[in-house]
Amino acid sequence: MRFKPIYILTENLNFFYKINNGLKDKRVQFRILTFWDKIPNIPSVILTTSKESSQIEIVNKDINLLEFIDGADIDQYILKVLAVFRLGYQDYDNLLFSIDPGLNHIGIVAFLDDYFFDSSTLTDNSQVINYIKKYYDSIQQDNTNPLSLGIKIGRGLLETTQNLVNRAFSTFSNILNMKVCLIDESNTSKIKISFLGKKFPKHEAAALILSFREGLDVNYQNYRTKFETNKTNSLNRELLSRYIESYTKDYVVRFSKIAEEVIMGGKTLTESIKLIQNLINFE
């Protein structure tokens, strides 16, 4: 695993309660320090409040001290922690979201600079665009350069997909570097993905599988025409059929292993797409 260890160092019970629950919800492991403990002399991330930060002596330049300002948005803070945990403290270049829309459950996976960032299961399609905006705004807030935004959307429910695309282009019209791609959802349920010995949530697993696929790029100028003329039916059918034909037991096992390495941060999305395409060619 490539992640830095996270330590919580605070006597503020309200902050501790919120950050403890938030990190557990994100499946991020952490350790607890007290002000009596020696600060570990290793690359790490220390979470504390702005009022308590002056009490902490940093002994290693590779230690990131992330201060929470009283009254700030705890959800935004947790996303910043997650970004530093997964990629280190830096300026980030791009965010990509892969979405598996559904009637009652929506799987969504986020990638930050080509690395797995987070995943969630939403209960209403109306939540999707707000989810993307929250993540984008949280990372962009401390970024020097504007983030590019990518969105991959499964097209199993065409009306739902069109609604999401409409709202995406409307909401993010100020983002010049935005790419939207429509992905065929066929047979996403045939592959099960594990994470740390446990089954990865199925809707999030479906969204992750979609992220590995190619599809049809649309933009603000042509997306309405693409839907109206139903040209979305030509979503790289040849490659998709090769995916489905390759669903042997051995292929599924190796695919699942690659997916787990992505979740663990061991491989980028780009690397994984190439590996999976090589599996198809090998089969």
CSV table of C-alpha atoms in Angstrom, one decimal:
chain,number,residue,atom,x,y,z
A,1,MET,CA,0.0,0.0,0.0
A,2,ARG,CA,1.3,3.5,-1.0
A,3,PHE,CA,-0.6,5.5,1.6
A,4,LYS,CA,0.9,7.5,4.5
A,5,PRO,CA,-0.4,6.6,8.0
A,6,ILE,CA,-2.9,8.9,9.4
A,7,TYR,CA,-2.8,10.1,13.1
A,8,ILE,CA,-5.5,12.0,14.9
A,9,LEU,CA,-4.1,14.3,17.6
A,10,THR,CA,-6.6,16.4,19.4
A,11,GLU,CA,-8.3,17.0,22.8
A,12,ASN,CA,-11.4,18.5,21.0
A,13,LEU,CA,-14.0,15.8,21.5
A,14,ASN,CA,-16.4,17.3,19.0
A,15,PHE,CA,-13.7,17.3,16.3
A,16,PHE,CA,-12.6,13.8,17.2
A,17,TYR,CA,-16.1,12.5,17.0
A,18,LYS,CA,-16.7,13.9,13.6
A,19,ILE,CA,-13.4,12.9,12.1
A,20,ASN,CA,-13.5,9.5,13.7
A,21,ASN,CA,-16.9,8.8,12.1
A,22,GLY,CA,-15.9,10.4,8.8
A,23,LEU,CA,-12.8,8.3,8.3
A,24,LYS,CA,-14.5,5.1,9.3
A,25,ASP,CA,-17.2,5.9,6.7
A,26,LYS,CA,-14.5,6.3,4.1
A,27,ARG,CA,-12.9,3.0,5.1
A,28,VAL,CA,-9.7,4.8,6.1
A,29,GLN,CA,-7.6,3.4,8.9
A,30,PHE,CA,-6.0,5.7,11.4
A,31,ARG,CA,-4.2,5.8,14.8
A,32,ILE,CA,-4.8,8.1,17.8
A,33,LEU,CA,-2.1,10.1,19.4
A,34,THR,CA,-2.2,12.2,22.6
A,35,PHE,CA,-0.1,15.3,23.4
A,36,TRP,CA,2.0,13.1,25.7
A,37,ASP,CA,3.0,10.9,22.8
A,38,LYS,CA,6.1,11.4,20.7
A,39,ILE,CA,5.4,12.4,17.2
A,40,PRO,CA,6.4,9.5,14.9
A,41,ASN,CA,9.4,10.5,12.8
A,42,ILE,CA,8.0,9.0,9.6
A,43,PRO,CA,6.1,10.3,6.6
A,44,SER,CA,2.5,10.6,7.8
A,45,VAL,CA,-0.6,12.8,8.1
A,46,ILE,CA,-1.5,14.4,11.4
A,47,LEU,CA,-5.1,15.7,11.9
A,48,THR,CA,-5.7,18.3,14.5
A,49,THR,CA,-7.5,21.6,15.1
A,50,SER,CA,-6.1,25.0,14.2
A,51,LYS,CA,-6.2,26.0,17.9
A,52,GLU,CA,-4.1,23.0,18.9
A,53,SER,CA,-1.6,23.0,16.0
A,54,SER,CA,0.9,25.3,17.7
A,55,GLN,CA,1.4,22.6,20.4
A,56,ILE,CA,2.6,20.1,17.8
A,57,GLU,CA,6.3,20.0,16.8
A,58,ILE,CA,6.8,18.6,13.4
A,59,VAL,CA,10.0,16.5,13.3
A,60,ASN,CA,9.9,15.3,9.7
A,61,LYS,CA,9.4,17.4,6.5
A,62,ASP,CA,7.3,14.5,5.1
A,63,ILE,CA,4.7,15.0,7.8
A,64,ASN,CA,1.6,16.8,6.6
A,65,LEU,CA,-0.2,18.7,9.4
A,66,LEU,CA,-3.9,19.3,8.4
A,67,GLU,CA,-5.6,21.8,10.6
A,68,PHE,CA,-9.4,21.9,11.0
A,69,ILE,CA,-10.7,25.4,11.5
A,70,ASP,CA,-13.6,25.7,13.9
A,71,GLY,CA,-16.8,26.2,12.0
A,72,ALA,CA,-15.5,24.9,8.7
A,73,ASP,CA,-17.3,22.2,6.7
A,74,ILE,CA,-16.2,18.8,8.2
A,75,ASP,CA,-17.1,17.0,5.0
A,76,GLN,CA,-14.8,19.2,2.9
A,77,TYR,CA,-12.1,18.7,5.4
A,78,ILE,CA,-12.5,14.9,5.3
A,79,LEU,CA,-12.2,15.0,1.5
A,80,LYS,CA,-9.0,17.0,1.7
A,81,VAL,CA,-7.6,14.5,4.2
A,82,LEU,CA,-8.6,11.7,1.8
A,83,ALA,CA,-6.7,13.4,-1.0
A,84,VAL,CA,-3.6,13.8,1.0
A,85,PHE,CA,-3.9,10.3,2.3
A,86,ARG,CA,-4.1,8.8,-1.2
A,87,LEU,CA,-1.9,11.1,-3.2
A,88,GLY,CA,0.1,13.3,-0.9
A,89,TYR,CA,-0.2,17.0,-0.4
A,90,GLN,CA,0.1,18.6,-3.8
A,91,ASP,CA,-1.7,20.5,-6.6
A,92,TYR,CA,-4.1,18.1,-8.3
A,93,ASP,CA,-4.8,18.0,-12.0
A,94,ASN,CA,-8.0,16.1,-12.6
A,95,LEU,CA,-11.1,14.4,-11.2
A,96,LEU,CA,-12.9,11.6,-12.9
A,97,PHE,CA,-16.3,10.2,-11.8
A,98,SER,CA,-17.6,6.8,-13.1
A,99,ILE,CA,-21.4,6.4,-12.5
A,100,ASP,CA,-23.6,3.4,-12.7
A,101,PRO,CA,-27.1,4.9,-12.6
A,102,GLY,CA,-30.1,2.9,-11.3
A,103,LEU,CA,-33.7,3.3,-10.2
A,104,ASN,CA,-33.0,3.0,-6.5
A,105,HIS,CA,-29.2,2.8,-6.1
A,106,ILE,CA,-26.5,4.6,-7.9
A,107,GLY,CA,-22.9,3.5,-7.7
A,108,ILE,CA,-20.2,6.3,-8.1
A,109,VAL,CA,-16.5,6.0,-8.1
A,110,ALA,CA,-14.1,9.0,-8.0
A,111,PHE,CA,-10.5,9.1,-9.3
A,112,LEU,CA,-8.1,11.9,-8.4
A,113,ASP,CA,-5.1,12.3,-10.8
A,114,ASP,CA,-5.8,8.8,-12.1
A,115,TYR,CA,-5.8,7.1,-8.7
A,116,PHE,CA,-8.8,5.7,-6.9
A,117,PHE,CA,-10.1,8.4,-4.6
A,118,ASP,CA,-13.5,7.4,-3.1
A,119,SER,CA,-16.7,5.5,-3.9
A,120,SER,CA,-20.3,5.8,-2.7
A,121,THR,CA,-23.7,4.3,-3.2
A,122,LEU,CA,-26.4,7.0,-3.6
A,123,THR,CA,-30.1,6.4,-3.3
A,124,ASP,CA,-31.4,8.9,-5.8
A,125,ASN,CA,-30.2,10.1,-9.2
A,126,SER,CA,-30.9,13.7,-8.1
A,127,GLN,CA,-27.9,13.4,-5.7
A,128,VAL,CA,-25.3,12.6,-8.4
A,129,ILE,CA,-24.5,16.1,-9.7
A,130,ASN,CA,-24.4,17.6,-6.1
A,131,TYR,CA,-22.1,14.8,-5.1
A,132,ILE,CA,-19.7,15.6,-8.0
A,133,LYS,CA,-19.9,19.3,-7.3
A,134,LYS,CA,-19.1,18.8,-3.6
A,135,TYR,CA,-16.0,16.7,-4.4
A,136,TYR,CA,-14.8,19.1,-7.2
A,137,ASP,CA,-15.3,22.2,-5.0
A,138,SER,CA,-13.5,20.6,-2.0
A,139,ILE,CA,-10.4,19.7,-4.0
A,140,GLN,CA,-10.4,22.9,-6.1
A,141,GLN,CA,-10.6,25.1,-3.0
A,142,ASP,CA,-6.9,24.8,-2.2
A,143,ASN,CA,-5.7,24.1,-5.7
A,144,THR,CA,-3.5,26.5,-7.6
A,145,ASN,CA,-4.7,25.5,-11.1
A,146,PRO,CA,-8.2,24.7,-12.3
A,147,LEU,CA,-9.1,21.0,-12.1
A,148,SER,CA,-10.2,19.2,-15.2
A,149,LEU,CA,-13.4,17.1,-14.8
A,150,GLY,CA,-14.2,13.8,-16.4
A,151,ILE,CA,-17.5,11.9,-16.1
A,152,LYS,CA,-18.2,8.4,-17.3
A,153,ILE,CA,-21.9,7.5,-17.2
A,154,GLY,CA,-23.5,4.1,-17.8
A,155,ARG,CA,-26.3,4.3,-20.3
A,156,GLY,CA,-28.5,1.4,-19.2
A,157,LEU,CA,-31.3,3.8,-18.4
A,158,LEU,CA,-31.2,6.1,-21.4
A,159,GLU,CA,-33.7,8.7,-20.0
A,160,THR,CA,-31.8,8.8,-16.7
A,161,THR,CA,-28.5,9.1,-18.5
A,162,GLN,CA,-29.7,12.0,-20.6
A,163,ASN,CA,-31.0,13.8,-17.5
A,164,LEU,CA,-27.6,13.4,-15.8
A,165,VAL,CA,-25.8,14.6,-18.9
A,166,ASN,CA,-28.1,17.6,-19.2
A,167,ARG,CA,-27.5,18.6,-15.6
A,168,ALA,CA,-23.8,18.0,-15.8
A,169,PHE,CA,-23.3,20.4,-18.7
A,170,SER,CA,-25.6,22.9,-17.1
A,171,THR,CA,-24.0,22.8,-13.6
A,172,PHE,CA,-20.3,22.7,-14.8
A,173,SER,CA,-20.6,25.1,-17.8
A,174,ASN,CA,-17.8,27.1,-16.3
A,175,ILE,CA,-15.3,24.2,-16.4
A,176,LEU,CA,-13.6,24.5,-19.8
A,177,ASN,CA,-11.8,21.2,-19.6
A,178,MET,CA,-14.7,18.8,-19.0
A,179,LYS,CA,-15.2,15.4,-20.7
A,180,VAL,CA,-18.3,13.3,-20.6
A,181,CYS,CA,-18.3,9.7,-21.9
A,182,LEU,CA,-21.3,7.3,-22.3
A,183,ILE,CA,-20.5,3.7,-21.4
A,184,ASP,CA,-22.3,0.5,-22.2
A,185,GLU,CA,-23.3,-1.2,-18.9
A,186,SER,CA,-23.8,-4.8,-20.3
A,187,ASN,CA,-22.7,-7.6,-18.0
A,188,THR,CA,-21.2,-5.4,-15.2
A,189,SER,CA,-22.8,-7.8,-12.7
A,190,LYS,CA,-20.7,-10.8,-13.8
A,191,ILE,CA,-17.6,-9.7,-11.9
A,192,LYS,CA,-17.4,-9.5,-8.1
A,193,ILE,CA,-14.8,-7.3,-6.5
A,194,SER,CA,-13.3,-7.7,-3.1
A,195,PHE,CA,-11.5,-5.2,-0.9
A,196,LEU,CA,-9.5,-6.2,2.2
A,197,GLY,CA,-11.2,-9.6,2.2
A,198,LYS,CA,-14.7,-8.2,2.0
A,199,LYS,CA,-17.1,-7.8,-0.9
A,200,PHE,CA,-17.0,-4.4,-2.5
A,201,PRO,CA,-20.5,-2.8,-2.6
A,202,LYS,CA,-22.1,-4.1,-5.8
A,203,HIS,CA,-23.3,-0.8,-7.2
A,204,GLU,CA,-19.8,0.8,-6.6
A,205,ALA,CA,-18.2,-2.3,-8.2
A,206,ALA,CA,-20.4,-1.8,-11.3
A,207,ALA,CA,-19.3,1.8,-11.5
A,208,LEU,CA,-15.6,0.7,-11.1
A,209,ILE,CA,-16.0,-1.8,-13.9
A,210,LEU,CA,-17.5,1.0,-16.1
A,211,SER,CA,-14.4,3.1,-15.5
A,212,PHE,CA,-12.3,0.5,-17.2
A,213,ARG,CA,-14.4,0.7,-20.4
A,214,GLU,CA,-14.2,2.9,-23.4
A,215,GLY,CA,-17.4,4.5,-24.8
A,216,LEU,CA,-18.8,7.5,-26.7
A,217,ASP,CA,-17.5,11.0,-25.9
A,218,VAL,CA,-20.0,13.8,-26.0
A,219,ASN,CA,-19.7,17.5,-25.5
A,220,TYR,CA,-21.9,20.5,-24.9
A,221,GLN,CA,-22.3,21.1,-28.7
A,222,ASN,CA,-23.3,17.6,-29.7
A,223,TYR,CA,-24.8,15.7,-26.8
A,224,ARG,CA,-28.4,16.5,-27.5
A,225,THR,CA,-28.0,15.4,-31.1
A,226,LYS,CA,-26.3,12.1,-30.0
A,227,PHE,CA,-29.3,11.3,-27.8
A,228,GLU,CA,-31.9,12.4,-30.4
A,229,THR,CA,-30.4,10.3,-33.2
A,230,ASN,CA,-29.7,7.4,-30.9
A,231,LYS,CA,-26.1,7.3,-32.0
A,232,THR,CA,-25.3,6.1,-28.5
A,233,ASN,CA,-26.0,2.6,-29.7
A,234,SER,CA,-22.5,2.5,-31.3
A,235,LEU,CA,-20.6,2.4,-28.1
A,236,ASN,CA,-17.5,0.5,-29.2
A,237,ARG,CA,-19.5,-2.7,-29.5
A,238,GLU,CA,-16.6,-4.7,-30.9
A,239,LEU,CA,-14.5,-4.1,-27.8
A,240,LEU,CA,-17.5,-4.6,-25.5
A,241,SER,CA,-18.2,-8.0,-27.1
A,242,ARG,CA,-14.6,-9.0,-26.5
A,243,TYR,CA,-15.0,-8.1,-22.9
A,244,ILE,CA,-18.1,-10.2,-22.5
A,245,GLU,CA,-16.6,-13.2,-24.5
A,246,SER,CA,-13.6,-13.1,-22.2
A,247,TYR,CA,-15.6,-13.7,-19.0
A,248,THR,CA,-14.0,-17.0,-18.2
A,249,LYS,CA,-13.4,-18.0,-14.6
A,250,ASP,CA,-9.6,-17.2,-14.9
A,251,TYR,CA,-10.3,-13.8,-16.5
A,252,VAL,CA,-12.8,-12.8,-13.8
A,253,VAL,CA,-10.2,-13.8,-11.1
A,254,ARG,CA,-7.5,-11.7,-12.7
A,255,PHE,CA,-9.8,-8.8,-13.5
A,256,SER,CA,-10.9,-8.8,-9.8
A,257,LYS,CA,-7.3,-8.7,-8.7
A,258,ILE,CA,-6.5,-5.7,-10.9
A,259,ALA,CA,-9.6,-3.9,-9.6
A,260,GLU,CA,-8.6,-4.5,-6.0
A,261,GLU,CA,-5.1,-3.2,-6.7
A,262,VAL,CA,-6.8,0.0,-8.0
A,263,ILE,CA,-8.8,0.4,-4.9
A,264,MET,CA,-5.7,-0.1,-2.7
A,265,GLY,CA,-3.8,2.6,-4.7
A,266,GLY,CA,-1.3,0.2,-6.2
A,267,LYS,CA,-2.3,0.9,-9.8
A,268,THR,CA,-3.6,3.9,-11.7
A,269,LEU,CA,-6.8,3.7,-13.8
A,270,THR,CA,-4.8,4.1,-17.0
A,271,GLU,CA,-2.5,1.3,-16.1
A,272,SER,CA,-5.4,-0.9,-15.2
A,273,ILE,CA,-7.3,-0.3,-18.4
A,274,LYS,CA,-4.2,-1.4,-20.4
A,275,LEU,CA,-3.8,-4.5,-18.2
A,276,ILE,CA,-7.5,-5.5,-18.7
A,277,GLN,CA,-7.3,-5.0,-22.5
A,278,ASN,CA,-4.2,-7.2,-22.4
A,279,LEU,CA,-6.2,-9.8,-20.6
A,280,ILE,CA,-8.8,-9.7,-23.4
A,281,ASN,CA,-6.1,-10.0,-26.1
A,282,PHE,CA,-4.5,-12.9,-24.2
A,283,GLU,CA,-7.7,-14.8,-23.8
